[in-house]
Amino acid sequence: MGPTTKSQGSSLPSPSKPRLLIIGTGWAGWTPNPHHNHPLPLPNSGPYPSLASAACGIFDFRIAEEPVRRLKNAGKVVKYKVHVSSVDLGKRVVRCRAAVGSNGDARLIGSSEALDSGLSDDGEEGEFELGYDKLILAPGSETNTFGTPGVLDHCLTMKSVQDAMKLRERILDCFELASLPIYSEARKKEILHFIIVGGGPTEVELAAEIDELVHDHLLKIYPDLKGMVTLSVYDVADRMLGQFGEKLSEYAMEKFRRRNVRVCMDRKIEGFESGVMKVKEDGNVRFGTAVWCAGNKATGLVDELKTRKGGGAMERVFTDRWLRVLKPEGAKGQGEQHFEDAYALGDAADIEGQSHPPTAEVALQKAEWLAKHLNDVENGKDMGGEFNFDQKPLVAYIGRKDGVVDGGGEWTGKGAWLAWRSGNLEWTRNWRRRAMILLV
Amino acid sequence: MGPTTKSQGSSLPSPSKPRLLIIGTGWAGWTPNPHHNHPLPLPNSGPYPSLASAACGIFDFRIAEEPVRRLKNAGKVVKYKVHVSSVDLGKRVVRCRAAVGSNGDARLIGSSEALDSGLSDDGEEGEFELGYDKLILAPGSETNTFGTPGVLDHCLTMKSVQDAMKLRERILDCFELASLPIYSEARKKEILHFIIVGGGPTEVELAAEIDELVHDHLLKIYPDLKGMVTLSVYDVADRMLGQFGEKLSEYAMEKFRRRNVRVCMDRKIEGFESGVMKVKEDGNVRFGTAVWCAGNKATGLVDELKTRKGGGAMERVFTDRWLRVLKPEGAKGQGEQHFEDAYALGDAADIEGQSHPPTAEVALQKAEWLAKHLNDVENGKDMGGEFNFDQKPLVAYIGRKDGVVDGGGEWTGKGAWLAWRSGNLEWTRNWRRRAMILLV
């Protein structure tokens, strides 16, 4: 028999060691675990799954929970599936709400949200507090619609494994529907119009994925629909992959055009209605599936946090170079600038005075640095050096064994793809999308 | 390039060969395909997936569609994902409604049903007719609540792959919820109470599956919940596995009791409310998950059909011994008793004067006989012999490498399990549940 928890309320494992509480199980929140000797209570603030096991090919509906749970056998990790509604950085208390079953986030519980079997009758009981000695804030980010009307009602998004599963279902639904003998050819073409909004690496790789799925698989299963599928990428920017060099960007756009992917840049999207995207330059564009991945914004938790913040389009928690959360502007000049024992990283955080992009690469480097740092401090070593970001090459897969790599020389074509495949290049955040699509 | 369909409406492939239309893709509807030389239009009337690929371990969310679609490359099969709303056996016309996207059955489209992207604005256009030369009716059956209040709102069912996926999600949700530090031990035990209603082979094997899932996997991941899980099987009958011999039934019940599975027979279930099952003999029984598989009933399509019918608790289409659909009672003595070129099999049909159970074994034997018969007739051979059911041993897996086999001697224990594993026994309908649970 394993241990049985008899106590209630905010009890956590053995208080003989500091209680480290991590909010988030994405790239940033997950990494410190295996490196750390502390007992690790691990609330999960929302749909930010760790994709470690996806990378290894061990896919599961419950990708977010099972790998984390399994750690429990190895160490003293306690994991709660909750929404974190607030954090009191002074009193060191986190307020949580159950995020499972009928109380929870529909995105996390899949298709069982409609079932009412008494898991929802606990009312305010669902709220509880957790104390901590050290806190790691890594709640990630949310989809930003920039106020565009209709996005959340008529578009899919790509922030979670569940989103990727929905997209796959949706694509197949469109092929099934277009197969019925009730539509004109024109209507079939509308149903088989797939739109991706956003021209960054994630969107470009998603377009490449859909292009391959359609041509390598679906058109073989639905041969009658050949010639009726259109894939379009829309963005407000004037070119795809803006953060890559101009030459690489042109290379990718030219490759897409040659495959009959419509590359529609410099477009202002004014809104969505049922099956229709309104574009200032093009008028009404009809579609069967639209995926909105045009931007990220801070989570509600970050909005509520009383810390120093900044970061332009997406508000981010500011930390110092030791990743310690900084007190609000008003606290300047009044003793320590940072909260004690509170760290932040991932999309939700940035270092004041620096400006790192919200990518998995940055999150992973910070997480590895922080795990080592916390263990060093725990073991009585000195604080060591501050965090320094090591810029790796930018990688984007553009489909059909072709890719672009920026940094350390510009690579294109099969060489770029092989370089990634051979493990010479680091995973980028964008590859998580790829892993998800392929595996679901 | 493959062929491109230009025509609209009720067009079907080359009319030079008879158009065979099959309603249903379960055991009964699926089997004739590979054996048959006809062009095979194949409407799918609802959530009756073929589990052929599950048996082979090639599982997919779209298990219902993809194996059927892939056949298209081999032969001349057209498949439509539709609800069949009516069949005119005289005029040889089937009326269909699109069953995909927002028009469709939520159970078929998974989590994308909430997304409105213009697939639902086609109104009555979604209806269309298909003509046929020969018809095979195999629409299966639906869950029967026997009028018990609250079943559909508060219980899961086990009629489809989607149902099995929901059950797995639900079980994991209950473990996550019971892990939160907000419930009393008594409440945790209620959340971790899993109830199965029904004591037939399907329910017994489902109970064995859940028992193994909990003890072999979940309690290792959630060790704090040891001692809090209860599994109960309720039935109105006085013993489990009633169709097996009394000795085998007692053996199975005793084995379950020794594993602390509550075997509650002779119980009248009066209704369900949120998290509560009302039992005449026991009062209110609280649970986290309840699965209702106590019975089957005819589909709406069978209700509407103007044919001869019978079959006791579940109304079934009567056929003669050549599986031809019989005209209604009133038509007796007025020429041919059967409709021309209309066949019925599977759960939805029975042979008049005989009484075969609604099992996969019967469906498969009929389907194989019918495929051969149709090909023989097509090739100018004589009609051959009528269908005769070959009674195979009954098999039920009761978990932990233990099982019971009735027929050709009574087997129990590991021998029974090994006999199945070694392929000496036929698959029974119940094994489809097993395949689903293990693979999702």
mmCIF file of N, CA, C and O in Angstrom, chain A residues 3 5 8-9 60-62 69-70 73 80-81 98 100 109 111-112 116-119 122 128 154 166 168-170 172-173 176-177 179-183 187 220-222 224 274-275, chain B residues 3 5 8-9 60-62 69-70 73 81 98 100 109 111-112 116-119 122 128 154 166 168-170 172-173 176-177 179-183 187 220-222 224 274-275:
data_model
loop_
_atom_site.group_PDB
_atom_site.id
_atom_site.type_symbol
_atom_site.label_atom_id
_atom_site.label_comp_id
_atom_site.label_asym_id
_atom_site.label_seq_id
_atom_site.Cartn_x
_atom_site.Cartn_y
_atom_site.Cartn_z
ATOM 1 N N PRO A 3 1.198 5.507 0.485
ATOM 2 C CA PRO A 3 0.758 6.397 1.555
ATOM 3 C C PRO A 3 -0.680 6.851 1.322
ATOM 4 O O PRO A 3 -1.112 7.000 0.195
ATOM 5 N N THR A 5 -3.341 9.891 2.102
ATOM 6 C CA THR A 5 -3.456 11.245 2.619
ATOM 7 C C THR A 5 -4.706 11.344 3.476
ATOM 8 O O THR A 5 -5.803 11.122 2.994
ATOM 9 N N GLN A 8 -6.647 17.332 5.222
ATOM 10 C CA GLN A 8 -7.413 18.107 4.251
ATOM 11 C C GLN A 8 -6.807 19.492 4.089
ATOM 12 O O GLN A 8 -5.802 19.815 4.691
ATOM 13 N N GLY A 9 -7.491 20.315 3.284
ATOM 14 C CA GLY A 9 -7.101 21.712 3.143
ATOM 15 C C GLY A 9 -5.801 21.860 2.394
ATOM 16 O O GLY A 9 -5.535 21.143 1.448
ATOM 17 N N ASP A 60 -0.853 10.379 -25.894
ATOM 18 C CA ASP A 60 -2.021 9.979 -25.139
ATOM 19 C C ASP A 60 -2.973 11.152 -25.084
ATOM 20 O O ASP A 60 -2.553 12.288 -25.109
ATOM 21 N N PHE A 61 -4.283 10.867 -24.999
ATOM 22 C CA PHE A 61 -5.242 11.950 -24.821
ATOM 23 C C PHE A 61 -4.851 12.802 -23.633
ATOM 24 O O PHE A 61 -5.083 13.985 -23.597
ATOM 25 N N ARG A 62 -4.327 12.150 -22.629
ATOM 26 C CA ARG A 62 -4.038 12.814 -21.379
ATOM 27 C C ARG A 62 -2.583 13.222 -21.302
ATOM 28 O O ARG A 62 -1.949 13.139 -20.271
ATOM 29 N N ARG A 69 2.161 12.963 -13.768
ATOM 30 C CA ARG A 69 1.785 12.037 -12.704
ATOM 31 C C ARG A 69 2.840 10.967 -12.491
ATOM 32 O O ARG A 69 3.136 10.579 -11.382
ATOM 33 N N ARG A 70 3.363 10.452 -13.571
ATOM 34 C CA ARG A 70 4.279 9.318 -13.440
ATOM 35 C C ARG A 70 5.515 9.685 -12.631
ATOM 36 O O ARG A 70 6.116 8.854 -11.982
ATOM 37 N N ASN A 73 6.152 8.682 -8.816
ATOM 38 C CA ASN A 73 6.813 7.486 -8.327
ATOM 39 C C ASN A 73 8.290 7.743 -8.072
ATOM 40 O O ASN A 73 8.886 7.150 -7.199
ATOM 41 N N TYR A 80 -1.913 19.070 -9.048
ATOM 42 C CA TYR A 80 -3.334 19.378 -9.000
ATOM 43 C C TYR A 80 -3.754 19.974 -10.320
ATOM 44 O O TYR A 80 -3.087 20.866 -10.838
ATOM 45 N N LYS A 81 -4.875 19.510 -10.850
ATOM 46 C CA LYS A 81 -5.390 20.053 -12.100
ATOM 47 C C LYS A 81 -6.368 21.165 -11.759
ATOM 48 O O LYS A 81 -7.530 20.908 -11.451
ATOM 49 N N ALA A 98 -10.812 23.989 -8.868
ATOM 50 C CA ALA A 98 -10.750 22.705 -9.574
ATOM 51 C C ALA A 98 -10.993 22.913 -11.068
ATOM 52 O O ALA A 98 -11.898 23.637 -11.454
ATOM 53 N N VAL A 100 -11.468 20.325 -13.429
ATOM 54 C CA VAL A 100 -11.683 18.963 -13.911
ATOM 55 C C VAL A 100 -13.165 18.674 -13.848
ATOM 56 O O VAL A 100 -13.883 19.263 -13.055
ATOM 57 N N ILE A 109 -11.225 18.690 -20.566
ATOM 58 C CA ILE A 109 -11.912 17.447 -20.271
ATOM 59 C C ILE A 109 -12.543 16.822 -21.490
ATOM 60 O O ILE A 109 -13.234 15.842 -21.401
ATOM 61 N N SER A 111 -14.664 15.488 -24.373
ATOM 62 C CA SER A 111 -16.068 15.371 -24.716
ATOM 63 C C SER A 111 -16.941 15.065 -23.515
ATOM 64 O O SER A 111 -18.128 14.909 -23.657
ATOM 65 N N SER A 112 -16.371 14.959 -22.335
ATOM 66 C CA SER A 112 -17.217 14.581 -21.205
ATOM 67 C C SER A 112 -17.808 15.791 -20.499
ATOM 68 O O SER A 112 -18.452 15.655 -19.486
ATOM 69 N N ASP A 116 -23.381 15.347 -16.827
ATOM 70 C CA ASP A 116 -23.530 15.812 -15.458
ATOM 71 C C ASP A 116 -23.735 14.602 -14.571
ATOM 72 O O ASP A 116 -24.763 13.969 -14.605
ATOM 73 N N SER A 117 -22.738 14.264 -13.806
ATOM 74 C CA SER A 117 -22.913 13.147 -12.880
ATOM 75 C C SER A 117 -22.490 13.548 -11.490
ATOM 76 O O SER A 117 -21.828 12.808 -10.785
ATOM 77 N N GLY A 118 -22.858 14.744 -11.106
ATOM 78 C CA GLY A 118 -22.681 15.117 -9.714
ATOM 79 C C GLY A 118 -21.319 15.671 -9.391
ATOM 80 O O GLY A 118 -21.024 15.953 -8.244
ATOM 81 N N LEU A 119 -20.441 15.829 -10.385
ATOM 82 C CA LEU A 119 -19.140 16.404 -10.084
ATOM 83 C C LEU A 119 -19.222 17.921 -10.005
ATOM 84 O O LEU A 119 -18.256 18.581 -9.703
ATOM 85 N N ASP A 122 -20.463 20.881 -6.107
ATOM 86 C CA ASP A 122 -19.669 21.217 -4.937
ATOM 87 C C ASP A 122 -19.500 22.717 -4.753
ATOM 88 O O ASP A 122 -18.908 23.167 -3.790
ATOM 89 N N PHE A 128 -9.739 26.437 -3.303
ATOM 90 C CA PHE A 128 -8.879 26.162 -2.153
ATOM 91 C C PHE A 128 -7.554 26.895 -2.312
ATOM 92 O O PHE A 128 -7.239 27.387 -3.392
ATOM 93 N N HIS A 154 -15.969 31.387 -34.788
ATOM 94 C CA HIS A 154 -15.903 30.794 -36.128
ATOM 95 C C HIS A 154 -14.540 30.263 -36.533
ATOM 96 O O HIS A 154 -14.392 29.741 -37.635
ATOM 97 N N LYS A 166 -9.071 18.901 -32.436
ATOM 98 C CA LYS A 166 -10.255 19.503 -33.053
ATOM 99 C C LYS A 166 -9.999 19.835 -34.514
ATOM 100 O O LYS A 166 -10.866 19.653 -35.364
ATOM 101 N N ARG A 168 -7.938 18.411 -36.601
ATOM 102 C CA ARG A 168 -7.934 17.190 -37.402
ATOM 103 C C ARG A 168 -9.365 16.703 -37.661
ATOM 104 O O ARG A 168 -9.731 16.357 -38.783
ATOM 105 N N GLU A 169 -10.198 16.718 -36.602
ATOM 106 C CA GLU A 169 -11.602 16.329 -36.748
ATOM 107 C C GLU A 169 -12.297 17.208 -37.787
ATOM 108 O O GLU A 169 -13.051 16.739 -38.632
ATOM 109 N N ARG A 170 -12.025 18.510 -37.679
ATOM 110 C CA ARG A 170 -12.679 19.474 -38.554
ATOM 111 C C ARG A 170 -12.300 19.251 -40.024
ATOM 112 O O ARG A 170 -13.143 19.303 -40.917
ATOM 113 N N LEU A 172 -11.329 16.496 -41.433
ATOM 114 C CA LEU A 172 -11.978 15.276 -41.911
ATOM 115 C C LEU A 172 -13.476 15.491 -42.113
ATOM 116 O O LEU A 172 -14.059 14.991 -43.074
ATOM 117 N N ASP A 173 -14.112 16.252 -41.204
ATOM 118 C CA ASP A 173 -15.533 16.574 -41.384
ATOM 119 C C ASP A 173 -15.760 17.277 -42.720
ATOM 120 O O ASP A 173 -16.735 17.003 -43.423
ATOM 121 N N GLU A 176 -15.653 14.778 -45.506
ATOM 122 C CA GLU A 176 -16.870 13.954 -45.511
ATOM 123 C C GLU A 176 -18.046 14.739 -46.094
ATOM 124 O O GLU A 176 -18.814 14.230 -46.904
ATOM 125 N N LEU A 177 -18.166 15.995 -45.656
ATOM 126 C CA LEU A 177 -19.296 16.805 -46.102
ATOM 127 C C LEU A 177 -19.218 17.055 -47.605
ATOM 128 O O LEU A 177 -20.215 16.923 -48.325
ATOM 129 N N SER A 179 -18.059 15.263 -49.739
ATOM 130 C CA SER A 179 -18.283 14.021 -50.486
ATOM 131 C C SER A 179 -19.756 13.746 -50.755
ATOM 132 O O SER A 179 -20.080 12.894 -51.582
ATOM 133 N N LEU A 180 -20.639 14.418 -50.031
ATOM 134 C CA LEU A 180 -22.067 14.138 -50.201
ATOM 135 C C LEU A 180 -22.542 14.653 -51.555
ATOM 136 O O LEU A 180 -22.069 15.680 -52.036
ATOM 137 N N PRO A 181 -23.496 13.943 -52.172
ATOM 138 C CA PRO A 181 -23.923 14.300 -53.536
ATOM 139 C C PRO A 181 -24.962 15.407 -53.536
ATOM 140 O O PRO A 181 -25.924 15.343 -54.282
ATOM 141 N N ILE A 182 -24.795 16.408 -52.680
ATOM 142 C CA ILE A 182 -25.832 17.435 -52.559
ATOM 143 C C ILE A 182 -25.305 18.828 -52.830
ATOM 144 O O ILE A 182 -26.059 19.786 -52.799
ATOM 145 N N TYR A 183 -24.007 18.972 -53.086
ATOM 146 C CA TYR A 183 -23.448 20.304 -53.235
ATOM 147 C C TYR A 183 -22.948 20.538 -54.653
ATOM 148 O O TYR A 183 -22.455 19.620 -55.309
ATOM 149 N N ARG A 187 -19.690 25.052 -54.196
ATOM 150 C CA ARG A 187 -19.876 24.933 -52.749
ATOM 151 C C ARG A 187 -18.860 23.960 -52.149
ATOM 152 O O ARG A 187 -18.330 24.176 -51.062
ATOM 153 N N LYS A 220 -5.944 10.757 -51.439
ATOM 154 C CA LYS A 220 -5.914 9.347 -51.845
ATOM 155 C C LYS A 220 -7.165 8.620 -51.356
ATOM 156 O O LYS A 220 -7.646 7.686 -51.986
ATOM 157 N N ILE A 221 -7.669 9.052 -50.205
ATOM 158 C CA ILE A 221 -8.875 8.433 -49.656
ATOM 159 C C ILE A 221 -10.126 9.028 -50.310
ATOM 160 O O ILE A 221 -11.141 8.362 -50.455
ATOM 161 N N TYR A 222 -10.056 10.300 -50.696
ATOM 162 C CA TYR A 222 -11.191 10.990 -51.325
ATOM 163 C C TYR A 222 -10.777 11.468 -52.722
ATOM 164 O O TYR A 222 -10.694 12.677 -52.957
ATOM 165 N N ASP A 224 -12.242 11.773 -55.485
ATOM 166 C CA ASP A 224 -13.206 12.604 -56.216
ATOM 167 C C ASP A 224 -13.046 14.083 -55.898
ATOM 168 O O ASP A 224 -13.596 14.933 -56.600
ATOM 169 N N SER A 274 -20.398 33.180 -39.929
ATOM 170 C CA SER A 274 -20.490 31.752 -40.185
ATOM 171 C C SER A 274 -19.960 31.400 -41.581
ATOM 172 O O SER A 274 -20.583 31.722 -42.588
ATOM 173 N N GLY A 275 -18.790 30.761 -41.647
ATOM 174 C CA GLY A 275 -18.242 30.325 -42.923
ATOM 175 C C GLY A 275 -17.698 31.431 -43.802
ATOM 176 O O GLY A 275 -17.359 31.184 -44.962
ATOM 177 N N PRO B 3 -10.740 9.547 -60.663
ATOM 178 C CA PRO B 3 -11.967 9.992 -61.317
ATOM 179 C C PRO B 3 -12.559 11.200 -60.604
ATOM 180 O O PRO B 3 -12.436 11.328 -59.400
ATOM 181 N N THR B 5 -16.062 13.227 -59.884
ATOM 182 C CA THR B 5 -17.512 13.160 -60.016
ATOM 183 C C THR B 5 -18.040 14.516 -60.447
ATOM 184 O O THR B 5 -17.851 15.495 -59.750
ATOM 185 N N GLN B 8 -24.524 15.401 -60.095
ATOM 186 C CA GLN B 8 -25.099 15.727 -58.795
ATOM 187 C C GLN B 8 -26.268 14.803 -58.495
ATOM 188 O O GLN B 8 -26.593 13.918 -59.265
ATOM 189 N N GLY B 9 -26.925 15.049 -57.361
ATOM 190 C CA GLY B 9 -28.150 14.339 -57.015
ATOM 191 C C GLY B 9 -27.880 12.897 -56.661
ATOM 192 O O GLY B 9 -26.889 12.572 -56.040
ATOM 193 N N ASP B 60 -7.763 4.549 -34.632
ATOM 194 C CA ASP B 60 -7.807 5.926 -35.084
ATOM 195 C C ASP B 60 -9.087 6.550 -34.576
ATOM 196 O O ASP B 60 -10.081 5.870 -34.406
ATOM 197 N N PHE B 61 -9.073 7.861 -34.340
ATOM 198 C CA PHE B 61 -10.301 8.540 -33.960
ATOM 199 C C PHE B 61 -11.389 8.248 -34.973
ATOM 200 O O PHE B 61 -12.549 8.183 -34.665
ATOM 201 N N ARG B 62 -10.986 8.160 -36.214
ATOM 202 C CA ARG B 62 -11.930 8.017 -37.298
ATOM 203 C C ARG B 62 -12.092 6.570 -37.701
ATOM 204 O O ARG B 62 -12.222 6.246 -38.867
ATOM 205 N N ARG B 69 -13.403 3.993 -46.166
ATOM 206 C CA ARG B 69 -12.912 4.841 -47.244
ATOM 207 C C ARG B 69 -11.788 4.180 -48.022
ATOM 208 O O ARG B 69 -11.699 4.276 -49.228
ATOM 209 N N ARG B 70 -10.894 3.535 -47.312
ATOM 210 C CA ARG B 70 -9.718 2.988 -47.987
ATOM 211 C C ARG B 70 -10.105 1.932 -49.013
ATOM 212 O O ARG B 70 -9.416 1.737 -50.002
ATOM 213 N N ASN B 73 -10.226 2.525 -52.944
ATOM 214 C CA ASN B 73 -9.138 2.341 -53.885
ATOM 215 C C ASN B 73 -9.176 0.950 -54.498
ATOM 216 O O ASN B 73 -8.772 0.753 -55.633
ATOM 217 N N LYS B 81 -21.617 9.575 -45.278
ATOM 218 C CA LYS B 81 -21.841 9.628 -43.835
ATOM 219 C C LYS B 81 -23.158 10.349 -43.591
ATOM 220 O O LYS B 81 -23.216 11.573 -43.581
ATOM 221 N N ALA B 98 -27.450 14.494 -44.256
ATOM 222 C CA ALA B 98 -26.027 14.596 -43.926
ATOM 223 C C ALA B 98 -25.817 14.415 -42.428
ATOM 224 O O ALA B 98 -26.542 14.988 -41.624
ATOM 225 N N VAL B 100 -22.757 14.944 -40.713
ATOM 226 C CA VAL B 100 -21.375 15.379 -40.517
ATOM 227 C C VAL B 100 -21.393 16.859 -40.186
ATOM 228 O O VAL B 100 -22.313 17.572 -40.558
ATOM 229 N N ILE B 109 -19.002 13.478 -34.517
ATOM 230 C CA ILE B 109 -18.044 14.507 -34.876
ATOM 231 C C ILE B 109 -17.210 14.975 -33.705
ATOM 232 O O ILE B 109 -16.440 15.897 -33.822
ATOM 233 N N SER B 111 -15.461 16.620 -30.754
ATOM 234 C CA SER B 111 -15.477 17.894 -30.063
ATOM 235 C C SER B 111 -15.705 19.071 -30.987
ATOM 236 O O SER B 111 -15.716 20.198 -30.547
ATOM 237 N N SER B 112 -15.866 18.845 -32.277
ATOM 238 C CA SER B 112 -16.005 19.996 -33.159
ATOM 239 C C SER B 112 -17.458 20.410 -33.353
ATOM 240 O O SER B 112 -17.755 21.287 -34.131
ATOM 241 N N ASP B 116 -19.148 26.624 -35.201
ATOM 242 C CA ASP B 116 -20.024 26.973 -36.313
ATOM 243 C C ASP B 116 -19.203 27.687 -37.365
ATOM 244 O O ASP B 116 -18.778 28.803 -37.179
ATOM 245 N N SER B 117 -18.943 27.022 -38.453
ATOM 246 C CA SER B 117 -18.210 27.691 -39.521
ATOM 247 C C SER B 117 -18.929 27.527 -40.837
ATOM 248 O O SER B 117 -18.333 27.269 -41.866
ATOM 249 N N GLY B 118 -20.227 27.648 -40.785
ATOM 250 C CA GLY B 118 -20.973 27.716 -42.026
ATOM 251 C C GLY B 118 -21.336 26.373 -42.605
ATOM 252 O O GLY B 118 -21.887 26.297 -43.687
ATOM 253 N N LEU B 119 -21.029 25.281 -41.901
ATOM 254 C CA LEU B 119 -21.417 23.983 -42.439
ATOM 255 C C LEU B 119 -22.878 23.684 -42.128
ATOM 256 O O LEU B 119 -23.403 22.680 -42.541
ATOM 257 N N ASP B 122 -27.095 24.953 -44.642
ATOM 258 C CA ASP B 122 -27.610 24.399 -45.886
ATOM 259 C C ASP B 122 -29.044 23.904 -45.763
ATOM 260 O O ASP B 122 -29.637 23.456 -46.725
ATOM 261 N N PHE B 128 -31.250 14.188 -49.135
ATOM 262 C CA PHE B 128 -31.189 13.716 -50.518
ATOM 263 C C PHE B 128 -31.594 12.252 -50.588
ATOM 264 O O PHE B 128 -31.681 11.577 -49.565
ATOM 265 N N HIS B 154 -27.391 11.305 -17.001
ATOM 266 C CA HIS B 154 -26.426 11.078 -15.922
ATOM 267 C C HIS B 154 -25.566 9.837 -16.080
ATOM 268 O O HIS B 154 -24.715 9.576 -15.243
ATOM 269 N N LYS B 166 -15.182 8.544 -24.191
ATOM 270 C CA LYS B 166 -15.764 9.362 -23.123
ATOM 271 C C LYS B 166 -15.593 8.681 -21.772
ATOM 272 O O LYS B 166 -15.315 9.333 -20.772
ATOM 273 N N ARG B 168 -13.278 6.606 -20.805
ATOM 274 C CA ARG B 168 -11.893 6.717 -20.354
ATOM 275 C C ARG B 168 -11.614 8.113 -19.800
ATOM 276 O O ARG B 168 -11.023 8.270 -18.733
ATOM 277 N N GLU B 169 -12.085 9.145 -20.523
ATOM 278 C CA GLU B 169 -11.923 10.526 -20.058
ATOM 279 C C GLU B 169 -12.556 10.702 -18.681
ATOM 280 O O GLU B 169 -11.999 11.328 -17.788
ATOM 281 N N ARG B 170 -13.762 10.136 -18.553
ATOM 282 C CA ARG B 170 -14.518 10.303 -17.324
ATOM 283 C C ARG B 170 -13.809 9.648 -16.136
ATOM 284 O O ARG B 170 -13.739 10.224 -15.045
ATOM 285 N N LEU B 172 -10.632 9.095 -15.784
ATOM 286 C CA LEU B 172 -9.455 9.893 -15.433
ATOM 287 C C LEU B 172 -9.856 11.197 -14.744
ATOM 288 O O LEU B 172 -9.200 11.635 -13.800
ATOM 289 N N ASP B 173 -10.952 11.813 -15.200
ATOM 290 C CA ASP B 173 -11.453 13.021 -14.533
ATOM 291 C C ASP B 173 -11.760 12.738 -13.065
ATOM 292 O O ASP B 173 -11.466 13.553 -12.194
ATOM 293 N N GLU B 176 -8.569 12.591 -11.125
ATOM 294 C CA GLU B 176 -8.014 13.940 -10.947
ATOM 295 C C GLU B 176 -8.777 14.702 -9.868
ATOM 296 O O GLU B 176 -8.195 15.364 -9.018
ATOM 297 N N LEU B 177 -10.107 14.602 -9.942
ATOM 298 C CA LEU B 177 -10.935 15.355 -9.002
ATOM 299 C C LEU B 177 -10.716 14.857 -7.574
ATOM 300 O O LEU B 177 -10.552 15.658 -6.642
ATOM 301 N N SER B 179 -8.189 13.710 -6.381
ATOM 302 C CA SER B 179 -6.841 14.058 -5.918
ATOM 303 C C SER B 179 -6.770 15.439 -5.293
ATOM 304 O O SER B 179 -5.787 15.766 -4.631
ATOM 305 N N LEU B 180 -7.778 16.269 -5.543
ATOM 306 C CA LEU B 180 -7.718 17.641 -5.022
ATOM 307 C C LEU B 180 -7.883 17.629 -3.507
ATOM 308 O O LEU B 180 -8.623 16.813 -2.963
ATOM 309 N N PRO B 181 -7.199 18.557 -2.831
ATOM 310 C CA PRO B 181 -7.201 18.529 -1.354
ATOM 311 C C PRO B 181 -8.421 19.224 -0.771
ATOM 312 O O PRO B 181 -8.307 19.963 0.191
ATOM 313 N N ILE B 182 -9.586 19.024 -1.363
ATOM 314 C CA ILE B 182 -10.764 19.772 -0.926
ATOM 315 C C ILE B 182 -11.900 18.863 -0.504
ATOM 316 O O ILE B 182 -12.948 19.333 -0.093
ATOM 317 N N TYR B 183 -11.723 17.549 -0.621
ATOM 318 C CA TYR B 183 -12.836 16.652 -0.337
ATOM 319 C C TYR B 183 -12.537 15.782 0.875
ATOM 320 O O TYR B 183 -11.395 15.399 1.117
ATOM 321 N N ARG B 187 -16.337 11.703 0.546
ATOM 322 C CA ARG B 187 -16.689 12.255 -0.760
ATOM 323 C C ARG B 187 -15.773 11.692 -1.849
ATOM 324 O O ARG B 187 -16.202 11.404 -2.961
ATOM 325 N N LYS B 220 -1.325 3.078 -9.491
ATOM 326 C CA LYS B 220 0.125 3.307 -9.458
ATOM 327 C C LYS B 220 0.440 4.778 -9.704
ATOM 328 O O LYS B 220 1.421 5.306 -9.197
ATOM 329 N N ILE B 221 -0.406 5.422 -10.511
ATOM 330 C CA ILE B 221 -0.194 6.842 -10.802
ATOM 331 C C ILE B 221 -0.778 7.706 -9.683
ATOM 332 O O ILE B 221 -0.288 8.793 -9.406
ATOM 333 N N TYR B 222 -1.843 7.218 -9.050
ATOM 334 C CA TYR B 222 -2.502 7.960 -7.964
ATOM 335 C C TYR B 222 -2.466 7.117 -6.685
ATOM 336 O O TYR B 222 -3.514 6.685 -6.205
ATOM 337 N N ASP B 224 -2.190 7.743 -3.618
ATOM 338 C CA ASP B 224 -2.923 8.259 -2.458
ATOM 339 C C ASP B 224 -4.382 7.821 -2.454
ATOM 340 O O ASP B 224 -5.066 7.955 -1.438
ATOM 341 N N SER B 274 -28.326 13.771 -10.494
ATOM 342 C CA SER B 274 -26.923 14.153 -10.568
ATOM 343 C C SER B 274 -26.084 13.410 -9.517
ATOM 344 O O SER B 274 -26.197 13.672 -8.321
ATOM 345 N N GLY B 275 -25.264 12.453 -9.965
ATOM 346 C CA GLY B 275 -24.378 11.744 -9.048
ATOM 347 C C GLY B 275 -25.053 10.742 -8.142
ATOM 348 O O GLY B 275 -24.424 10.208 -7.232
#
